[in-house]
Amino acid sequence: MSPKELRHRDSELREWVYAASSPLHGTGVHARKPIMAGEYIGSYHGPRATRNGTYVLWVWEQEEKDGEGDWVGCSGRNLLRYLNHSLDCNAEFDGLELFAITDIEKDEEITFYYGDEFEEALKQS
């Protein structure tokens, strides 16, 4: 997918998703129209973050040359910052790009799995 086709601005994302009340946690991201499994939804967008925060998404960036990598934070500034966690998720990130992993119906909330570390933290709190 070329950078020109990436959806990261709210004006581009609004064709696919909208933010609305969520039974999971305050506000959530919902599908504006049906989204097929495997379909690109949009890209998480914002400045790099060095500390954790409410809308910070951490992704593993691996160097292609030597296989080394590091966690990189992105402080969400678009609609995708309202994505909620679910063990029964219907989307996942590949880097900062969000893809449907199941068919998502119109008005269905889009969720992703925050990761094992998040699950462990929930158990301890």
GROMACS .gro file of C-alpha atoms in nm:
model
  125
    1MET     CA    1   0.000   0.000   0.000
    2SER     CA    2   0.150   0.332  -0.100
    3PRO     CA    3   0.169   0.615   0.156
    4LYS     CA    4  -0.082   0.808  -0.056
    5GLU     CA    5  -0.342   0.535   0.012
    6LEU     CA    6  -0.292   0.524   0.389
    7ARG     CA    7  -0.585   0.655   0.592
    8HIS     CA    8  -0.465   0.840   0.898
    9ARG     CA    9  -0.643   1.175   0.892
   10ASP     CA   10  -0.986   1.188   1.057
   11SER     CA   11  -1.135   1.315   0.730
   12GLU     CA   12  -1.011   0.997   0.557
   13LEU     CA   13  -1.103   0.764   0.843
   14ARG     CA   14  -1.459   0.896   0.873
   15GLU     CA   15  -1.553   0.716   0.553
   16TRP     CA   16  -1.480   0.388   0.737
   17VAL     CA   17  -1.524   0.451   1.111
   18TYR     CA   18  -1.677   0.682   1.369
   19ALA     CA   19  -1.637   0.735   1.744
   20ALA     CA   20  -1.939   0.668   1.965
   21SER     CA   21  -2.038   0.545   2.309
   22SER     CA   22  -1.904   0.199   2.392
   23PRO     CA   23  -2.036  -0.059   2.636
   24LEU     CA   24  -1.673  -0.164   2.689
   25HIS     CA   25  -1.517   0.163   2.798
   26GLY     CA   26  -1.650   0.516   2.743
   27THR     CA   27  -1.591   0.586   2.376
   28GLY     CA   28  -1.514   0.331   2.106
   29VAL     CA   29  -1.451   0.309   1.732
   30HIS     CA   30  -1.737   0.169   1.524
   31ALA     CA   31  -1.763   0.062   1.161
   32ARG     CA   32  -1.949   0.308   0.939
   33LYS     CA   33  -2.000   0.032   0.681
   34PRO     CA   34  -1.928  -0.342   0.658
   35ILE     CA   35  -1.555  -0.422   0.662
   36MET     CA   36  -1.431  -0.756   0.530
   37ALA     CA   37  -1.170  -0.971   0.708
   38GLY     CA   38  -0.823  -0.875   0.586
   39GLU     CA   39  -0.930  -0.526   0.482
   40TYR     CA   40  -0.718  -0.226   0.578
   41ILE     CA   41  -0.910   0.005   0.812
   42GLY     CA   42  -0.665   0.287   0.881
   43SER     CA   43  -0.339   0.392   1.041
   44TYR     CA   44  -0.280   0.502   1.399
   45HIS     CA   45  -0.135   0.850   1.374
   46GLY     CA   46   0.036   1.094   1.606
   47PRO     CA   47   0.373   1.205   1.737
   48ARG     CA   48   0.625   0.959   1.879
   49ALA     CA   49   0.590   0.899   2.250
   50THR     CA   50   0.863   0.823   2.499
   51ARG     CA   51   0.630   0.757   2.795
   52ASN     CA   52   0.310   0.562   2.834
   53GLY     CA   53  -0.018   0.751   2.828
   54THR     CA   54  -0.390   0.714   2.767
   55TYR     CA   55  -0.373   0.704   2.386
   56VAL     CA   56  -0.020   0.569   2.338
   57LEU     CA   57   0.008   0.263   2.114
   58TRP     CA   58   0.333   0.068   2.150
   59VAL     CA   59   0.455  -0.126   1.848
   60TRP     CA   60   0.765  -0.336   1.792
   61GLU     CA   61   0.986  -0.195   1.517
   62GLN     CA   62   1.239  -0.444   1.392
   63GLU     CA   63   1.545  -0.345   1.192
   64GLU     CA   64   1.557  -0.533   0.863
   65LYS     CA   65   1.938  -0.540   0.849
   66ASP     CA   66   2.026  -0.705   1.177
   67GLY     CA   67   1.693  -0.825   1.317
   68GLU     CA   68   1.731  -0.600   1.622
   69GLY     CA   69   1.432  -0.397   1.731
   70ASP     CA   70   1.272  -0.180   1.994
   71TRP     CA   71   0.932  -0.072   2.122
   72VAL     CA   72   0.818   0.259   1.974
   73GLY     CA   73   0.527   0.462   2.111
   74CYS     CA   74   0.279   0.663   1.907
   75SER     CA   75   0.055   0.913   2.086
   76GLY     CA   76  -0.276   0.880   1.899
   77ARG     CA   77  -0.423   1.194   1.749
   78ASN     CA   78  -0.686   1.047   1.517
   79LEU     CA   79  -1.012   0.855   1.564
   80LEU     CA   80  -0.827   0.526   1.616
   81ARG     CA   81  -0.714   0.650   1.959
   82TYR     CA   82  -1.061   0.544   2.081
   83LEU     CA   83  -1.007   0.174   1.999
   84ASN     CA   84  -1.085  -0.050   2.294
   85HIS     CA   85  -0.936  -0.378   2.413
   86SER     CA   86  -1.112  -0.712   2.378
   87LEU     CA   87  -1.002  -1.073   2.406
   88ASP     CA   88  -1.259  -1.137   2.131
   89CYS     CA   89  -1.114  -0.871   1.900
   90ASN     CA   90  -1.202  -0.817   1.535
   91ALA     CA   91  -0.895  -0.616   1.426
   92GLU     CA   92  -0.520  -0.614   1.475
   93PHE     CA   93  -0.228  -0.386   1.408
   94ASP     CA   94   0.058  -0.456   1.171
   95GLY     CA   95   0.290  -0.181   1.286
   96LEU     CA   96   0.063   0.125   1.296
   97GLU     CA   97  -0.175  -0.007   1.029
   98LEU     CA   98  -0.505  -0.156   1.147
   99PHE     CA   99  -0.662  -0.451   0.963
  100ALA     CA  100  -0.987  -0.642   1.017
  101ILE     CA  101  -0.927  -1.003   1.121
  102THR     CA  102  -1.295  -1.095   1.102
  103ASP     CA  103  -1.584  -0.953   0.903
  104ILE     CA  104  -1.710  -0.645   1.086
  105GLU     CA  105  -2.072  -0.539   1.052
  106LYS     CA  106  -2.193  -0.182   1.008
  107ASP     CA  107  -2.208  -0.009   1.350
  108GLU     CA  108  -2.013  -0.291   1.521
  109GLU     CA  109  -1.743  -0.175   1.760
  110ILE     CA  110  -1.389  -0.236   1.633
  111THR     CA  111  -1.157  -0.374   1.901
  112PHE     CA  112  -0.807  -0.514   1.924
  113TYR     CA  113  -0.610  -0.718   2.174
  114TYR     CA  114  -0.377  -0.495   2.375
  115GLY     CA  115  -0.135  -0.781   2.436
  116ASP     CA  116  -0.029  -1.030   2.701
  117GLU     CA  117   0.147  -0.764   2.910
  118PHE     CA  118  -0.179  -0.570   2.936
  119GLU     CA  119  -0.368  -0.884   3.040
  120GLU     CA  120  -0.112  -0.955   3.315
  121ALA     CA  121  -0.141  -0.597   3.444
  122LEU     CA  122  -0.521  -0.633   3.461
  123LYS     CA  123  -0.490  -0.950   3.668
  124GLN     CA  124  -0.261  -0.775   3.917
  125SER     CA  125  -0.476  -0.462   3.959
   0.00000   0.00000   0.00000
